[in-house]
Amino acid sequence: MMLRTPFEEELEKLHNQFYAMGTEVAAQLKKAVRAFISHDRDLAKEVIENDEIVNNYETKLEKKSLEIIALQQPVSSDLRTVITALKASSDVERMGDHAVAIAKATIRIKGEERLTEIEAEIKKMGKAVRHMVEDALDVYLNSDERRAYEIAASDEIIDNYFRDIQAMTVEGVRKNPDAAFAAKEYFQVLMYLERIGDYARNLCEWVVYLKSGKIIEL
Amino acid sequence: MMLRTPFEEELEKLHNQFYAMGTEVAAQLKKAVRAFISHDRDLAKEVIENDEIVNNYETKLEKKSLEIIALQQPVSSDLRTVITALKASSDVERMGDHAVAIAKATIRIKGEERLTEIEAEIKKMGKAVRHMVEDALDVYLNSDERRAYEIAASDEIIDNYFRDIQAMTVEGVRKNPDAAFAAKEYFQVLMYLERIGDYARNLCEWVVYLKSGKIIEL
């Protein structure tokens, strides 16, 4: 077993916190989409309440990062690693915010005329987004540069869902104008899911950035 | 004149870069909303092309921040100031992304059946958002804690526009289902503007965070 430096030990703690936060956000996303599709207000409320857990993780991660920088005074690539964890945690926190926004849409839409065929598609998209988030967390925590490209590319699948379901919703409301309120919520939920996919791609970009030292857009 | 430390000098350079970036993003937002309202594809294309300028600013800011941390090794509140500039620059960069998204909506919507009364309202909301962004940049760069609360509170005005114009759009498309495509774009533009308001509020929160050392939600 190789002896690790104090910096490496601290970094591992930071990554463990990151993993815990990411796992919580992926669970929030899963519940939020399930609540929206199954019209489950109670589950939606649970997601809204749990947001505090995610925010607490972010605060803790930020504290830990600052502590590492101040006490270990890392330079060059080590410093970049800590800064990246700090920025990436903002991305993960925002994924959590969007899961909450989906939960809020669940509460607003209750009792309105709905379009079941759109909801079936949102379910599929939600699943794809959740898998992408889980994969991106994995890629990030394992600094897996090769898979980073692969997972980042899967954002295209999400974007296709986004455009296709938007177009279906436009058609749906054209034929059934009473579903206009629900359509408003569908458009919002679609945007939240699409943004979560973007944040997942960001996580992949951080990996490449750390390896190459260059900010790139995959 | 007081003698400044090397750290203070570097921090001023960082803040100057931040100001230049913020000014560019505010200009992008102004153009994007104008393009959307006046159906001006050429102006929209200009906004899309200019996004590179904003991204370059962010890269430069990030480089400068890392350089300051590595060379000056700031601790406690100085370190927090640099880290905050780094995180705040992400927020400003995302405002720029949303301005680009509004420009793209301008291009997509061209030629579709539109709802002029909704566009008139979006114009008002766009103006309010731009003022909030300019004020928030001011607050951030002057570390004006008192005004931070005031400007953060003005996000409520944006949120009211958001909800009211959403409701108007739902009504508009109910009465005129042929405007369903335009409505899709209105909902998106509304969300982008609302998010930009959130990012502006974030900037205000950073000021309070720097003064108090606590992350709070205004």
CSV table of C-alpha atoms in Angstrom, one decimal:
chain,number,residue,atom,x,y,z
A,1,MET,CA,0.0,0.0,0.0
A,2,MET,CA,1.3,3.4,-1.0
A,3,LEU,CA,1.7,6.0,1.7
A,4,ARG,CA,-0.6,8.9,1.0
A,5,THR,CA,0.1,12.6,1.6
A,6,PRO,CA,-2.1,14.6,3.9
A,7,PHE,CA,-3.4,16.4,0.9
A,8,GLU,CA,-4.5,13.1,-0.7
A,9,GLU,CA,-6.2,12.1,2.4
A,10,GLU,CA,-8.1,15.3,2.7
A,11,LEU,CA,-9.0,15.1,-1.0
A,12,GLU,CA,-10.5,11.7,-0.5
A,13,LYS,CA,-12.7,13.0,2.3
A,14,LEU,CA,-13.8,15.8,0.0
A,15,HIS,CA,-14.6,13.3,-2.7
A,16,ASN,CA,-16.6,11.1,-0.3
A,17,GLN,CA,-18.7,14.1,0.6
A,18,PHE,CA,-19.1,14.9,-3.0
A,19,TYR,CA,-20.3,11.3,-3.6
A,20,ALA,CA,-22.8,11.5,-0.8
A,21,MET,CA,-24.2,14.8,-2.1
A,22,GLY,CA,-24.4,13.4,-5.7
A,23,THR,CA,-26.2,10.2,-4.5
A,24,GLU,CA,-28.7,12.3,-2.6
A,25,VAL,CA,-29.4,14.5,-5.7
A,26,ALA,CA,-29.8,11.5,-7.9
A,27,ALA,CA,-32.4,10.1,-5.4
A,28,GLN,CA,-34.1,13.5,-5.4
A,29,LEU,CA,-34.4,13.5,-9.1
A,30,LYS,CA,-35.8,10.0,-9.2
A,31,LYS,CA,-38.4,10.8,-6.7
A,32,ALA,CA,-39.3,14.2,-8.4
A,33,VAL,CA,-39.9,12.5,-11.7
A,34,ARG,CA,-41.9,9.7,-10.2
A,35,ALA,CA,-44.0,12.2,-8.2
A,36,PHE,CA,-44.7,14.2,-11.3
A,37,ILE,CA,-45.7,11.2,-13.4
A,38,SER,CA,-47.8,9.5,-10.7
A,39,HIS,CA,-49.4,12.8,-9.6
A,40,ASP,CA,-48.1,12.1,-6.1
A,41,ARG,CA,-48.2,15.3,-4.1
A,42,ASP,CA,-46.9,13.7,-0.9
A,43,LEU,CA,-43.8,12.5,-2.6
A,44,ALA,CA,-43.3,15.9,-4.2
A,45,LYS,CA,-43.5,17.5,-0.8
A,46,GLU,CA,-40.8,15.1,0.5
A,47,VAL,CA,-38.5,16.2,-2.3
A,48,ILE,CA,-39.1,19.8,-1.5
A,49,GLU,CA,-38.3,19.2,2.2
A,50,ASN,CA,-35.2,17.2,1.4
A,51,ASP,CA,-33.6,20.1,-0.5
A,52,GLU,CA,-32.2,21.3,2.8
A,53,ILE,CA,-30.1,18.1,3.0
A,54,VAL,CA,-28.6,18.9,-0.4
A,55,ASN,CA,-27.9,22.5,0.5
A,56,ASN,CA,-26.2,21.4,3.7
A,57,TYR,CA,-23.9,19.1,1.7
A,58,GLU,CA,-22.9,22.0,-0.5
A,59,THR,CA,-22.1,24.2,2.5
A,60,LYS,CA,-20.0,21.4,4.1
A,61,LEU,CA,-18.2,20.8,0.8
A,62,GLU,CA,-17.4,24.5,0.5
A,63,LYS,CA,-16.1,24.6,4.0
A,64,LYS,CA,-13.9,21.6,3.5
A,65,SER,CA,-12.5,22.9,0.2
A,66,LEU,CA,-11.6,26.2,1.8
A,67,GLU,CA,-10.0,24.4,4.7
A,68,ILE,CA,-7.9,22.3,2.4
A,69,ILE,CA,-6.7,25.3,0.5
A,70,ALA,CA,-5.9,27.2,3.6
A,71,LEU,CA,-4.2,24.4,5.5
A,72,GLN,CA,-2.5,22.4,2.7
A,73,GLN,CA,-1.8,25.3,0.4
A,74,PRO,CA,-1.9,23.1,-2.7
A,75,VAL,CA,-0.5,24.5,-5.9
A,76,SER,CA,-0.9,23.8,-9.6
A,77,SER,CA,-2.9,20.7,-10.4
A,78,ASP,CA,-3.8,19.9,-6.7
A,79,LEU,CA,-5.2,23.4,-6.3
A,80,ARG,CA,-7.1,23.0,-9.5
A,81,THR,CA,-8.6,19.7,-8.2
A,82,VAL,CA,-10.0,21.4,-5.1
A,83,ILE,CA,-11.3,24.4,-7.0
A,84,THR,CA,-13.0,22.1,-9.4
A,85,ALA,CA,-14.7,20.2,-6.6
A,86,LEU,CA,-16.0,23.5,-5.4
A,87,LYS,CA,-17.4,24.5,-8.7
A,88,ALA,CA,-18.7,21.1,-9.5
A,89,SER,CA,-20.6,21.0,-6.2
A,90,SER,CA,-22.4,24.2,-7.4
A,91,ASP,CA,-23.5,22.2,-10.5
A,92,VAL,CA,-24.8,19.3,-8.4
A,93,GLU,CA,-26.6,21.7,-6.0
A,94,ARG,CA,-28.4,23.2,-9.0
A,95,MET,CA,-29.4,19.7,-10.2
A,96,GLY,CA,-31.0,19.4,-6.8
A,97,ASP,CA,-32.8,22.8,-7.2
A,98,HIS,CA,-34.2,21.6,-10.5
A,99,ALA,CA,-35.5,18.4,-8.9
A,100,VAL,CA,-37.3,20.6,-6.4
A,101,ALA,CA,-38.7,22.7,-9.2
A,102,ILE,CA,-40.2,19.5,-10.8
A,103,ALA,CA,-41.7,18.6,-7.4
A,104,LYS,CA,-43.3,22.1,-7.3
A,105,ALA,CA,-44.7,21.6,-10.8
A,106,THR,CA,-46.3,18.4,-9.5
A,107,ILE,CA,-48.2,20.3,-6.9
A,108,ARG,CA,-49.3,23.1,-9.2
A,109,ILE,CA,-50.6,20.8,-12.0
A,110,LYS,CA,-52.8,18.6,-9.7
A,111,GLY,CA,-56.4,18.6,-10.8
A,112,GLU,CA,-55.7,20.2,-14.3
A,113,GLU,CA,-56.5,18.6,-17.6
A,114,ARG,CA,-53.5,16.6,-18.6
A,115,LEU,CA,-51.9,14.9,-21.6
A,116,THR,CA,-51.1,11.4,-20.7
A,117,GLU,CA,-49.0,10.7,-23.8
A,118,ILE,CA,-46.7,13.6,-22.9
A,119,GLU,CA,-46.3,12.3,-19.4
A,120,ALA,CA,-45.3,8.9,-20.6
A,121,GLU,CA,-42.5,10.5,-22.7
A,122,ILE,CA,-41.4,12.7,-19.8
A,123,LYS,CA,-41.1,9.5,-17.8
A,124,LYS,CA,-38.6,8.1,-20.3
A,125,MET,CA,-36.7,11.3,-20.5
A,126,GLY,CA,-36.5,11.5,-16.7
A,127,LYS,CA,-35.0,8.0,-16.6
A,128,ALA,CA,-32.4,8.9,-19.2
A,129,VAL,CA,-31.5,12.0,-17.3
A,130,ARG,CA,-31.1,10.2,-14.0
A,131,HIS,CA,-28.9,7.6,-15.6
A,132,MET,CA,-26.8,10.3,-17.1
A,133,VAL,CA,-26.4,12.0,-13.7
A,134,GLU,CA,-25.4,8.8,-12.1
A,135,ASP,CA,-22.9,8.0,-14.8
A,136,ALA,CA,-21.5,11.6,-14.7
A,137,LEU,CA,-21.0,11.4,-11.0
A,138,ASP,CA,-19.1,8.1,-11.5
A,139,VAL,CA,-17.0,9.6,-14.2
A,140,TYR,CA,-16.2,12.6,-12.0
A,141,LEU,CA,-15.3,10.7,-8.9
A,142,ASN,CA,-13.1,8.2,-10.8
A,143,SER,CA,-11.6,10.9,-13.1
A,144,ASP,CA,-12.4,8.6,-15.9
A,145,GLU,CA,-11.4,10.7,-18.9
A,146,ARG,CA,-12.3,8.2,-21.6
A,147,ARG,CA,-15.8,7.7,-20.3
A,148,ALA,CA,-16.2,11.4,-19.7
A,149,TYR,CA,-16.4,11.9,-23.5
A,150,GLU,CA,-18.8,9.0,-23.8
A,151,ILE,CA,-21.2,10.2,-21.1
A,152,ALA,CA,-21.0,13.9,-22.2
A,153,ALA,CA,-22.1,12.7,-25.7
A,154,SER,CA,-25.2,11.1,-24.2
A,155,ASP,CA,-26.5,14.6,-23.5
A,156,GLU,CA,-27.5,14.6,-27.2
A,157,ILE,CA,-30.1,11.9,-26.3
A,158,ILE,CA,-31.5,14.2,-23.7
A,159,ASP,CA,-31.6,17.1,-26.1
A,160,ASN,CA,-33.5,15.0,-28.6
A,161,TYR,CA,-36.1,14.0,-26.0
A,162,PHE,CA,-36.3,17.6,-25.1
A,163,ARG,CA,-37.1,18.8,-28.6
A,164,ASP,CA,-39.3,15.9,-29.5
A,165,ILE,CA,-41.5,16.2,-26.4
A,166,GLN,CA,-41.7,19.9,-26.8
A,167,ALA,CA,-43.0,19.4,-30.3
A,168,MET,CA,-45.5,16.8,-29.1
A,169,THR,CA,-46.7,19.2,-26.4
A,170,VAL,CA,-47.2,22.0,-29.0
A,171,GLU,CA,-49.3,19.6,-31.0
A,172,GLY,CA,-51.1,18.3,-28.0
A,173,VAL,CA,-52.2,21.8,-26.8
A,174,ARG,CA,-53.2,22.8,-30.3
A,175,LYS,CA,-55.6,19.9,-30.4
A,176,ASN,CA,-56.7,20.2,-26.8
A,177,PRO,CA,-56.4,23.9,-25.7
A,178,ASP,CA,-57.9,23.0,-22.3
A,179,ALA,CA,-54.5,21.4,-21.6
A,180,ALA,CA,-52.8,24.8,-21.9
A,181,PHE,CA,-52.0,24.9,-18.1
A,182,ALA,CA,-50.6,21.4,-18.1
A,183,ALA,CA,-48.5,22.3,-21.2
A,184,LYS,CA,-47.0,25.2,-19.4
A,185,GLU,CA,-45.8,22.8,-16.7
A,186,TYR,CA,-44.6,20.2,-19.2
A,187,PHE,CA,-42.5,22.9,-20.9
A,188,GLN,CA,-41.0,23.8,-17.5
A,189,VAL,CA,-40.3,20.2,-16.5
A,190,LEU,CA,-38.7,19.6,-19.9
A,191,MET,CA,-36.4,22.5,-19.4
A,192,TYR,CA,-35.5,21.4,-15.9
A,193,LEU,CA,-34.6,18.0,-17.1
A,194,GLU,CA,-32.7,19.4,-20.0
A,195,ARG,CA,-30.7,21.7,-17.7
A,196,ILE,CA,-29.9,18.8,-15.4
A,197,GLY,CA,-28.5,17.0,-18.4
A,198,ASP,CA,-26.3,20.0,-19.1
A,199,TYR,CA,-25.0,20.0,-15.5
A,200,ALA,CA,-24.2,16.3,-15.9
A,201,ARG,CA,-22.2,17.1,-19.0
A,202,ASN,CA,-20.5,19.9,-17.0
A,203,LEU,CA,-19.3,17.2,-14.5
A,204,CYS,CA,-17.8,15.3,-17.4
A,205,GLU,CA,-16.1,18.5,-18.7
A,206,TRP,CA,-14.5,19.0,-15.3
A,207,VAL,CA,-12.8,15.6,-15.6
A,208,VAL,CA,-11.3,16.5,-18.9
A,209,TYR,CA,-10.4,20.0,-17.6
A,210,LEU,CA,-8.5,18.4,-14.7
A,211,LYS,CA,-6.6,16.1,-16.9
A,212,SER,CA,-5.7,18.6,-19.5
A,213,GLY,CA,-5.8,21.9,-17.7
A,214,LYS,CA,-8.0,23.3,-20.4
A,215,ILE,CA,-11.6,24.3,-20.2
A,216,ILE,CA,-13.3,22.7,-23.1
A,217,GLU,CA,-16.9,22.1,-24.2
A,218,LEU,CA,-17.5,18.5,-25.1
B,1,MET,CA,-3.2,57.5,-0.3
B,2,MET,CA,-2.9,54.2,1.6
B,3,LEU,CA,-0.3,51.7,0.4
B,4,ARG,CA,-2.0,48.6,-0.9
B,5,THR,CA,-0.7,45.1,-0.4
B,6,PRO,CA,0.1,42.9,-3.5
B,7,PHE,CA,-3.0,40.9,-2.7
B,8,GLU,CA,-5.2,44.0,-2.8
B,9,GLU,CA,-3.7,45.0,-6.1
B,10,GLU,CA,-4.3,41.6,-7.6
B,11,LEU,CA,-7.8,41.6,-6.2
B,12,GLU,CA,-8.5,44.9,-7.9
B,13,LYS,CA,-7.4,43.4,-11.2
B,14,LEU,CA,-9.7,40.5,-10.7
B,15,HIS,CA,-12.6,42.8,-9.9
B,16,ASN,CA,-11.9,44.9,-13.0
B,17,GLN,CA,-12.1,41.7,-15.1
B,18,PHE,CA,-15.3,40.8,-13.3
B,19,TYR,CA,-16.8,44.2,-14.1
B,20,ALA,CA,-15.8,43.9,-17.8
B,21,MET,CA,-17.5,40.5,-17.9
B,22,GLY,CA,-20.6,41.7,-16.2
B,23,THR,CA,-20.9,44.7,-18.4
B,24,GLU,CA,-20.7,42.5,-21.5
B,25,VAL,CA,-23.3,40.1,-20.1
B,26,ALA,CA,-25.7,43.0,-19.3
B,27,ALA,CA,-25.2,44.2,-22.9
B,28,GLN,CA,-25.9,40.7,-24.3
B,29,LEU,CA,-29.1,40.5,-22.2
B,30,LYS,CA,-30.3,43.9,-23.5
B,31,LYS,CA,-29.7,42.9,-27.1
B,32,ALA,CA,-31.2,39.4,-26.7
B,33,VAL,CA,-34.5,40.8,-25.3
B,34,ARG,CA,-34.6,43.6,-28.0
B,35,ALA,CA,-34.0,41.0,-30.7
B,36,PHE,CA,-36.8,38.8,-29.4
B,37,ILE,CA,-39.3,41.6,-29.1
B,38,SER,CA,-38.5,43.2,-32.4
B,39,HIS,CA,-38.1,39.9,-34.3
B,40,ASP,CA,-34.6,40.8,-35.3
B,41,ARG,CA,-32.7,37.7,-36.4
B,42,ASP,CA,-29.5,39.6,-37.2
B,43,LEU,CA,-29.3,41.0,-33.7
B,44,ALA,CA,-30.0,37.6,-32.3
B,45,LYS,CA,-27.2,36.1,-34.3
B,46,GLU,CA,-24.9,38.8,-33.0
B,47,VAL,CA,-25.7,37.8,-29.4
B,48,ILE,CA,-25.0,34.1,-30.2
B,49,GLU,CA,-21.6,35.0,-31.8
B,50,ASN,CA,-20.7,37.3,-28.9
B,51,ASP,CA,-21.0,34.4,-26.4
B,52,GLU,CA,-17.4,33.5,-27.0
B,53,ILE,CA,-16.4,36.9,-25.5
B,54,VAL,CA,-18.2,36.1,-22.3
B,55,ASN,CA,-16.7,32.6,-22.1
B,56,ASN,CA,-13.2,34.0,-22.6
B,57,TYR,CA,-13.8,36.4,-19.8
B,58,GLU,CA,-14.7,33.5,-17.5
B,59,THR,CA,-11.6,31.5,-18.5
B,60,LYS,CA,-9.4,34.6,-17.8
B,61,LEU,CA,-11.1,35.2,-14.5
B,62,GLU,CA,-10.6,31.6,-13.5
B,63,LYS,CA,-6.9,31.7,-14.5
B,64,LYS,CA,-6.4,34.9,-12.5
B,65,SER,CA,-8.1,33.5,-9.4
B,66,LEU,CA,-6.0,30.4,-9.4
B,67,GLU,CA,-2.9,32.5,-9.9
B,68,ILE,CA,-3.8,34.7,-6.9
B,69,ILE,CA,-4.4,31.7,-4.7
B,70,ALA,CA,-1.2,30.0,-5.8
B,71,LEU,CA,1.1,33.0,-5.6
B,72,GLN,CA,-0.4,35.1,-2.8
B,73,GLN,CA,-1.6,32.1,-0.7
B,74,PRO,CA,-4.4,34.1,0.9
B,75,VAL,CA,-6.1,32.8,4.0
B,76,SER,CA,-9.5,33.2,5.8
B,77,SER,CA,-11.5,36.1,4.4
B,78,ASP,CA,-9.0,37.0,1.6
B,79,LEU,CA,-9.2,33.4,0.4
B,80,ARG,CA,-13.0,33.5,0.6
B,81,THR,CA,-13.1,36.7,-1.5
B,82,VAL,CA,-11.1,35.0,-4.3
B,83,ILE,CA,-13.2,31.8,-4.2
B,84,THR,CA,-16.3,33.9,-4.3
B,85,ALA,CA,-15.2,35.8,-7.4
B,86,LEU,CA,-14.6,32.4,-9.0
B,87,LYS,CA,-18.1,31.1,-8.1
B,88,ALA,CA,-19.8,34.4,-8.9
B,89,SER,CA,-18.1,34.4,-12.4
B,90,SER,CA,-19.9,31.1,-13.1
B,91,ASP,CA,-23.2,32.8,-12.2
B,92,VAL,CA,-22.5,35.6,-14.6
B,93,GLU,CA,-21.4,33.2,-17.3
B,94,ARG,CA,-24.7,31.4,-17.0
B,95,MET,CA,-26.6,34.7,-17.3
B,96,GLY,CA,-24.8,35.0,-20.6
B,97,ASP,CA,-25.8,31.5,-21.6
B,98,HIS,CA,-29.4,32.4,-21.0
B,99,ALA,CA,-29.1,35.6,-23.1
B,100,VAL,CA,-27.9,33.3,-25.9
B,101,ALA,CA,-30.9,31.0,-25.3
B,102,ILE,CA,-33.2,33.9,-25.7
B,103,ALA,CA,-31.5,34.8,-29.0
B,104,LYS,CA,-31.9,31.3,-30.2
B,105,ALA,CA,-35.7,31.4,-29.4
B,106,THR,CA,-35.8,34.6,-31.6
B,107,ILE,CA,-34.6,32.6,-34.5
B,108,ARG,CA,-36.9,29.6,-33.9
B,109,ILE,CA,-40.1,31.7,-33.5
B,110,LYS,CA,-39.7,33.7,-36.7
B,111,GLY,CA,-42.7,33.3,-39.0
B,112,GLU,CA,-44.9,31.7,-36.4
B,113,GLU,CA,-48.3,33.0,-35.2
B,114,ARG,CA,-47.5,35.3,-32.2
B,115,LEU,CA,-49.2,36.9,-29.3
B,116,THR,CA,-48.3,40.6,-29.3
B,117,GLU,CA,-49.7,41.3,-25.8
B,118,ILE,CA,-47.4,38.7,-24.3
B,119,GLU,CA,-44.4,40.1,-26.1
B,120,ALA,CA,-45.2,43.6,-24.7
B,121,GLU,CA,-45.1,42.1,-21.2
B,122,ILE,CA,-41.9,40.2,-21.9
B,123,LYS,CA,-40.4,43.5,-22.9
B,124,LYS,CA,-41.2,45.0,-19.5
B,125,MET,CA,-39.9,41.9,-17.7
B,126,GLY,CA,-36.7,42.0,-19.7
B,127,LYS,CA,-36.1,45.6,-18.8
B,128,ALA,CA,-36.7,44.8,-15.1
B,129,VAL,CA,-34.3,41.8,-15.2
B,130,ARG,CA,-31.6,43.9,-17.0
B,131,HIS,CA,-31.8,46.6,-14.3
B,132,MET,CA,-31.6,44.0,-11.6
B,133,VAL,CA,-28.5,42.5,-13.2
B,134,GLU,CA,-26.8,45.9,-13.5
B,135,ASP,CA,-27.7,46.7,-9.9
B,136,ALA,CA,-26.5,43.3,-8.6
B,137,LEU,CA,-23.1,43.8,-10.4
B,138,ASP,CA,-22.8,47.2,-8.7
B,139,VAL,CA,-23.7,45.7,-5.3
B,140,TYR,CA,-21.2,42.9,-5.8
B,141,LEU,CA,-18.3,45.0,-6.9
B,142,ASN,CA,-18.8,47.6,-4.2
B,143,SER,CA,-19.5,45.0,-1.5
B,144,ASP,CA,-22.5,47.1,-0.6
B,145,GLU,CA,-24.2,44.9,1.9
B,146,ARG,CA,-27.1,47.2,2.7
B,147,ARG,CA,-28.1,47.5,-1.0
B,148,ALA,CA,-27.5,43.7,-1.4
B,149,TYR,CA,-30.7,43.0,0.6
B,150,GLU,CA,-32.6,45.7,-1.3
B,151,ILE,CA,-31.6,44.4,-4.8
B,152,ALA,CA,-32.1,40.7,-3.8
B,153,ALA,CA,-35.6,41.6,-2.7
B,154,SER,CA,-36.4,43.0,-6.2
B,155,ASP,CA,-36.2,39.5,-7.5
B,156,GLU,CA,-39.8,39.2,-6.2
B,157,ILE,CA,-40.8,41.7,-8.9
B,158,ILE,CA,-39.3,39.4,-11.5
B,159,ASP,CA,-41.0,36.4,-10.0
B,160,ASN,CA,-44.3,38.2,-10.2
B,161,TYR,CA,-43.8,39.1,-13.9
B,162,PHE,CA,-42.9,35.5,-14.4
B,163,ARG,CA,-46.1,34.1,-12.9
B,164,ASP,CA,-48.3,36.7,-14.4
B,165,ILE,CA,-47.0,36.4,-18.0
B,166,GLN,CA,-47.1,32.6,-17.7
B,167,ALA,CA,-50.8,32.8,-16.8
B,168,MET,CA,-51.5,35.3,-19.6
B,169,THR,CA,-49.7,32.9,-22.0
B,170,VAL,CA,-51.9,30.0,-20.9
B,171,GLU,CA,-55.0,32.1,-21.5
B,172,GLY,CA,-53.6,33.3,-24.8
B,173,VAL,CA,-53.0,29.9,-26.2
B,174,ARG,CA,-56.3,28.6,-24.9
B,175,LYS,CA,-58.1,31.3,-27.0
B,176,ASN,CA,-55.7,31.0,-29.9
B,177,PRO,CA,-54.3,27.4,-30.2
B,178,ASP,CA,-52.4,28.3,-33.3
B,179,ALA,CA,-50.1,30.3,-31.1
B,180,ALA,CA,-49.0,27.1,-29.4
B,181,PHE,CA,-45.5,27.1,-30.9
B,182,ALA,CA,-45.0,30.8,-29.9
B,183,ALA,CA,-46.3,29.9,-26.4
B,184,LYS,CA,-43.6,27.3,-26.1
B,185,GLU,CA,-41.0,29.9,-26.8
B,186,TYR,CA,-42.6,32.4,-24.5
B,187,PHE,CA,-42.5,29.9,-21.6
B,188,GLN,CA,-38.8,29.3,-22.3
B,189,VAL,CA,-37.9,33.0,-22.5
B,190,LEU,CA,-39.8,33.6,-19.3
B,191,MET,CA,-37.8,30.9,-17.6
B,192,TYR,CA,-34.5,32.2,-18.9
B,193,LEU,CA,-35.4,35.7,-17.6
B,194,GLU,CA,-36.5,34.3,-14.3
B,195,ARG,CA,-33.3,32.3,-13.9
B,196,ILE,CA,-31.2,35.4,-14.8
B,197,GLY,CA,-33.0,37.2,-11.9
B,198,ASP,CA,-32.0,34.3,-9.6
B,199,TYR,CA,-28.4,34.6,-10.6
B,200,ALA,CA,-28.5,38.3,-10.0
B,201,ARG,CA,-29.9,37.5,-6.5
B,202,ASN,CA,-27.0,35.1,-6.1
B,203,LEU,CA,-24.6,37.9,-6.7
B,204,CYS,CA,-26.2,39.8,-3.9
B,205,GLU,CA,-26.0,36.8,-1.6
B,206,TRP,CA,-22.3,36.5,-2.2
B,207,VAL,CA,-21.8,40.0,-0.8
B,208,VAL,CA,-23.6,39.1,2.4
B,209,TYR,CA,-21.7,35.8,2.5
B,210,LEU,CA,-18.4,37.7,2.2
B,211,LYS,CA,-19.3,40.1,5.0
B,212,SER,CA,-20.7,37.5,7.4
B,213,GLY,CA,-19.0,34.3,6.3
B,214,LYS,CA,-22.3,32.6,6.2
B,215,ILE,CA,-24.2,31.3,3.2
B,216,ILE,CA,-27.7,32.6,3.4
B,217,GLU,CA,-30.7,32.8,1.1
B,218,LEU,CA,-32.0,36.3,0.9
